[in-house]
Amino acid sequence: MDAVESPERRAAFEARIAAGEVIEPKDWMPEGYRRQLLRMMSQHAHSEVVGMLPEGNWITRAPTLRRKIGLLAKVQDEAGHGLYLYCAAESLGVSRDEMLDALHDGAARYASIFNYPTLSWADIGAIGWLVDGAAVVNQTLLAKCSFGPYARAMLRICREENFHRRQGYEIVATLARGTAAQRAMVQDAVNRWWWPTLMMFGPPDAESANSEALMRWRVKRQSNDAQRQWFINLTVPQANAIGIELPDPELEFDAESGNWKSGAVDWDEFRRVLRGDGPCNHERMAARRRAHEEGRWVRQAAQAFEARRRTRAPREISTTPRREPAHV
Amino acid sequence: MNAAGTRSRAIAKLRTVMDPELPMLNIVELGLLREVEVEEDGLHITLTPTYSGCPAIETIVAETRRVLADLGPVSLRIAHAPPWTTDWITEDARRKLRAAGIAPPAGRVAQPEAVRCPRCDATASEQVSAFGSTACKSLWRCANCDEPFELLKLI
Amino acid sequence: MSAGLLETVASQPAPAPAPEASGALETQRARFEWLLGLADDRLILGHRLSEWCGHAPILEEELALANIALDLIGQAQMLFELAAETEGAGRSADALAFLRDSRDFRNMLLVEQPNGDFAFTIVRQFLFDAWDLPQLEALCASRYKDLAGFAAKACKEARYHLRHSHGWLLRLGGGTQESNRRTQAALDELWRFTPELFLTPVLPSMSSTSDASEAHFQETVRAALSEADLTLPDAAPFPALRGRAGLHSEHLGHLLAEMQVLQRSYPGAKW
């Protein structure tokens, strides 16, 4: 791709966007557009991968075989989404290794929601219902974004996320009609996950740094606040239907707008977590870095094997005493 | 209504039960529905899951019961034999998969070269991962248009 | 197309009930325990693999290990159902998985060994897969129709599993010096658990497997190790503990404590 920017090229690009055209990887695009897409797609991929940790935390303790299978399949889905998104993001000219380095260096972000701990089984239900529910709202819109690979990725991922959301809601509903201890467990989980879920849509519109350009480029199709409101409107009736209370005393229906009006989100907490001072930021990053470091010899082995297979060179390890391969 | 009529009504209703992980396909075209029999004591339905650890089967069973509710009593059996195979996916369903960006399984003599990109139709693609987001898929990337896409694994 | 398809399968015979009179020496208890062994191997190995979740060396392996774990736990669930039916005591698959103590588990010691490094996990998996696939292939011909049905399905999955573990064995054995050293160390450590794979007599009602399966296993392993530049360890002695008899390593109790915590902490609750 020729990266040279000229006013003509830029104007032609903006015209394509305005006409609702879809941009493909090999099309010319302004560097700002490319960078924004790369930021969003890699951040999304990282979120899928880091998101495996809080849920993976309960696979070995899932209460029934059916729940274990459901959770394991869900976490596998997330790894698959991560891989898919890394591949799609690579079409913007950056390798997965480079994206991972940015994550491990702390230069790239992932969704803040995964910096909260999963403290009980009910958290698995709450994540599926609320967190995946919020993700579905966001991704349904991104599926109409102007960059083809991202839009198509979102379309595919949304299908599976919808299934996760239903499974999560079913876990929550089961606990909500369970024993007193289970009801307390699930209410506690919803109390802890509700507000962080609302923060997933990002800061209020007035403070959202990237919003204006992203809206113009049709990457983002609705503002943070509008998406948040959409999610609240969807979720309140679902909570009511199973007797779960949302932890917001100010929540009330506004007949005029047809919206459920919520209380104020604690944006200080949001910024703290974003800064790295959330409940599990340290643990999540440490776990990712450790897995990457401890897996290095495996990746090197696979590369060495592949290189040798391609060149059909004789193996370097077949003789004793063994020699150090040159690249170690 | 006679038995044949009931049976075809049941099948028509079962065509509205979509697979939760491949929601563009219903359970008839995916080959999960194996038997529909009309007996004196009601409908006998046999379903076959795709994989042992298929998390979708619970949802499919619940949905099957729901759509058949007004056709009288239903007895539902999950059969593991004969095992599900991608050969049971109908031609129509294969077209729908492709349209949704998922490469349908190639024929019995699948060679990696035969995997066609569902977006640009090029056959130059490389496997990224033998295992995909769900048990039934693997991940590929088109060398022509760079599109990552999933392939329904041949089993 | 599909209507025709339905016609053709409608004539499939219903599965036969578990054989009642096959082998006078064979008790219902023995059949139950034999099925449990098969199920427990899968549940425990699936559990171990699922512990990798979020910690695998590469994203592709997150997918592969989770997928294989999923297959194994799904298989375990099917086998627990057959075992429960054979026992006829009204226990559910979940009760068998979550409400038995370690002395009542029948899995072999190989599968309960902690994950170690990736080489250890791959060698453990390869040894299991190399043993399991021929076993499942033989079970496809079982006179116990439900078990044959299970095996037909599981076989397809086991072929993917063996391809995966065999592929990694070659990569690690033939990769770098470090990967070869780690893999050889894993093999040396795990080899002592292989005699147990062939100690359990096959029940005539369940399978037609004969002693040939051990030779088959040895041949698969020998060929793979040779290709992977790994050395076959010396023959292992007769095992001092036997998982099939409920005599486990100390690891299993910890694994079960974790796996069973919710069922034990909230008796009778529905999840």
PDB file of C-alpha atoms in Angstrom, chain B residues 7 11 15 28 31 33-37 48-53 55 58 77 80-85 87-91 108 128-135 153-155, chain C residues 1-3 5-15 59-61 63-65 67-68 70-71 73-75 77-78 81 145 148-150 152-154 156-157 160-161 164:
ATOM      1  CA  ARG B   7     -44.452 -35.617  10.071  1.00  0.00           C
ATOM      2  CA  ILE B  11     -40.052 -31.179   9.905  1.00  0.00           C
ATOM      3  CA  ARG B  15     -36.392 -26.153  10.119  1.00  0.00           C
ATOM      4  CA  VAL B  28     -32.238 -30.275   9.395  1.00  0.00           C
ATOM      5  CA  GLY B  31     -27.837 -33.064   9.592  1.00  0.00           C
ATOM      6  CA  LEU B  33     -32.007 -34.237  12.940  1.00  0.00           C
ATOM      7  CA  ARG B  34     -31.842 -37.949  12.250  1.00  0.00           C
ATOM      8  CA  GLU B  35     -35.338 -39.296  12.683  1.00  0.00           C
ATOM      9  CA  VAL B  36     -38.885 -38.059  12.871  1.00  0.00           C
ATOM     10  CA  GLU B  37     -41.424 -40.778  13.495  1.00  0.00           C
ATOM     11  CA  THR B  48     -27.257 -36.393  16.906  1.00  0.00           C
ATOM     12  CA  PRO B  49     -24.737 -33.931  18.381  1.00  0.00           C
ATOM     13  CA  THR B  50     -21.776 -32.878  16.249  1.00  0.00           C
ATOM     14  CA  TYR B  51     -19.068 -33.461  18.866  1.00  0.00           C
ATOM     15  CA  SER B  52     -18.996 -35.168  22.269  1.00  0.00           C
ATOM     16  CA  GLY B  53     -18.410 -31.881  24.010  1.00  0.00           C
ATOM     17  CA  PRO B  55     -22.215 -27.160  24.214  1.00  0.00           C
ATOM     18  CA  GLU B  58     -28.797 -28.495  25.295  1.00  0.00           C
ATOM     19  CA  ARG B  77     -33.663 -39.215  21.867  1.00  0.00           C
ATOM     20  CA  HIS B  80     -24.459 -40.933  19.174  1.00  0.00           C
ATOM     21  CA  ALA B  81     -24.477 -43.726  16.616  1.00  0.00           C
ATOM     22  CA  PRO B  82     -24.025 -43.462  13.762  1.00  0.00           C
ATOM     23  CA  PRO B  83     -21.726 -40.537  14.544  1.00  0.00           C
ATOM     24  CA  TRP B  84     -22.436 -37.206  12.924  1.00  0.00           C
ATOM     25  CA  THR B  85     -20.427 -36.466   9.838  1.00  0.00           C
ATOM     26  CA  ASP B  87     -21.281 -35.429   4.822  1.00  0.00           C
ATOM     27  CA  TRP B  88     -24.769 -34.901   6.226  1.00  0.00           C
ATOM     28  CA  ILE B  89     -24.655 -31.150   5.647  1.00  0.00           C
ATOM     29  CA  THR B  90     -26.916 -30.403   2.704  1.00  0.00           C
ATOM     30  CA  GLU B  91     -25.819 -28.639  -0.471  1.00  0.00           C
ATOM     31  CA  ARG B 108     -13.866 -36.749   1.321  1.00  0.00           C
ATOM     32  CA  VAL B 128      -3.509 -20.736  10.707  1.00  0.00           C
ATOM     33  CA  SER B 129      -4.777 -23.154  13.319  1.00  0.00           C
ATOM     34  CA  ALA B 130      -6.093 -26.696  13.159  1.00  0.00           C
ATOM     35  CA  PHE B 131      -8.484 -25.790  15.952  1.00  0.00           C
ATOM     36  CA  GLY B 132     -10.876 -22.856  15.679  1.00  0.00           C
ATOM     37  CA  SER B 133     -13.217 -21.035  18.005  1.00  0.00           C
ATOM     38  CA  THR B 134     -15.593 -23.979  18.139  1.00  0.00           C
ATOM     39  CA  ALA B 135     -14.804 -27.657  17.983  1.00  0.00           C
ATOM     40  CA  LYS B 153     -13.710 -29.396   9.628  1.00  0.00           C
ATOM     41  CA  LEU B 154     -14.314 -32.592   7.753  1.00  0.00           C
ATOM     42  CA  ILE B 155     -15.352 -35.327  10.137  1.00  0.00           C
TER      43      ILE B 155
ATOM     44  CA  MET C   1     -32.520 -33.793   0.176  1.00  0.00           C
ATOM     45  CA  SER C   2     -33.100 -33.806   3.896  1.00  0.00           C
ATOM     46  CA  ALA C   3     -36.461 -35.527   3.730  1.00  0.00           C
ATOM     47  CA  LEU C   5     -32.058 -38.399   4.355  1.00  0.00           C
ATOM     48  CA  LEU C   6     -34.558 -38.758   7.123  1.00  0.00           C
ATOM     49  CA  GLU C   7     -36.202 -41.689   5.366  1.00  0.00           C
ATOM     50  CA  THR C   8     -32.933 -43.530   5.097  1.00  0.00           C
ATOM     51  CA  VAL C   9     -32.005 -43.139   8.720  1.00  0.00           C
ATOM     52  CA  ALA C  10     -35.454 -43.893  10.018  1.00  0.00           C
ATOM     53  CA  SER C  11     -34.746 -47.559   9.545  1.00  0.00           C
ATOM     54  CA  GLN C  12     -31.729 -47.516  11.872  1.00  0.00           C
ATOM     55  CA  PRO C  13     -32.266 -50.130  14.572  1.00  0.00           C
ATOM     56  CA  ALA C  14     -32.700 -48.856  18.086  1.00  0.00           C
ATOM     57  CA  PRO C  15     -29.643 -49.444  20.266  1.00  0.00           C
ATOM     58  CA  LEU C  59      -2.691 -18.918  21.071  1.00  0.00           C
ATOM     59  CA  GLU C  60      -3.162 -21.838  18.681  1.00  0.00           C
ATOM     60  CA  GLU C  61      -2.450 -24.154  21.600  1.00  0.00           C
ATOM     61  CA  LEU C  63      -7.498 -23.498  21.182  1.00  0.00           C
ATOM     62  CA  ALA C  64      -6.130 -26.984  20.736  1.00  0.00           C
ATOM     63  CA  LEU C  65      -5.795 -27.840  24.432  1.00  0.00           C
ATOM     64  CA  ASN C  67     -10.738 -28.296  22.354  1.00  0.00           C
ATOM     65  CA  ILE C  68      -9.185 -31.610  23.319  1.00  0.00           C
ATOM     66  CA  LEU C  70     -13.712 -30.388  25.746  1.00  0.00           C
ATOM     67  CA  ASP C  71     -13.828 -33.564  23.679  1.00  0.00           C
ATOM     68  CA  ILE C  73     -14.962 -34.207  29.119  1.00  0.00           C
ATOM     69  CA  GLY C  74     -17.816 -34.638  26.652  1.00  0.00           C
ATOM     70  CA  GLN C  75     -16.768 -38.247  26.177  1.00  0.00           C
ATOM     71  CA  GLN C  77     -20.110 -37.444  30.302  1.00  0.00           C
ATOM     72  CA  MET C  78     -21.386 -39.990  27.777  1.00  0.00           C
ATOM     73  CA  GLU C  81     -24.257 -42.026  31.631  1.00  0.00           C
ATOM     74  CA  LYS C 145     -24.360 -51.099  21.112  1.00  0.00           C
ATOM     75  CA  ALA C 148     -19.984 -48.996  20.165  1.00  0.00           C
ATOM     76  CA  GLY C 149     -21.904 -45.842  19.336  1.00  0.00           C
ATOM     77  CA  PHE C 150     -19.857 -43.857  21.816  1.00  0.00           C
ATOM     78  CA  ALA C 152     -17.568 -44.460  16.803  1.00  0.00           C
ATOM     79  CA  LYS C 153     -17.937 -40.828  17.757  1.00  0.00           C
ATOM     80  CA  ALA C 154     -14.934 -40.703  20.081  1.00  0.00           C
ATOM     81  CA  LYS C 156     -13.109 -39.411  15.108  1.00  0.00           C
ATOM     82  CA  GLU C 157     -12.059 -37.053  17.873  1.00  0.00           C
ATOM     83  CA  TYR C 160      -7.463 -35.411  15.748  1.00  0.00           C
ATOM     84  CA  HIS C 161      -5.994 -35.703  19.237  1.00  0.00           C
ATOM     85  CA  HIS C 164      -2.028 -33.084  17.473  1.00  0.00           C
TER      86      HIS C 164
END
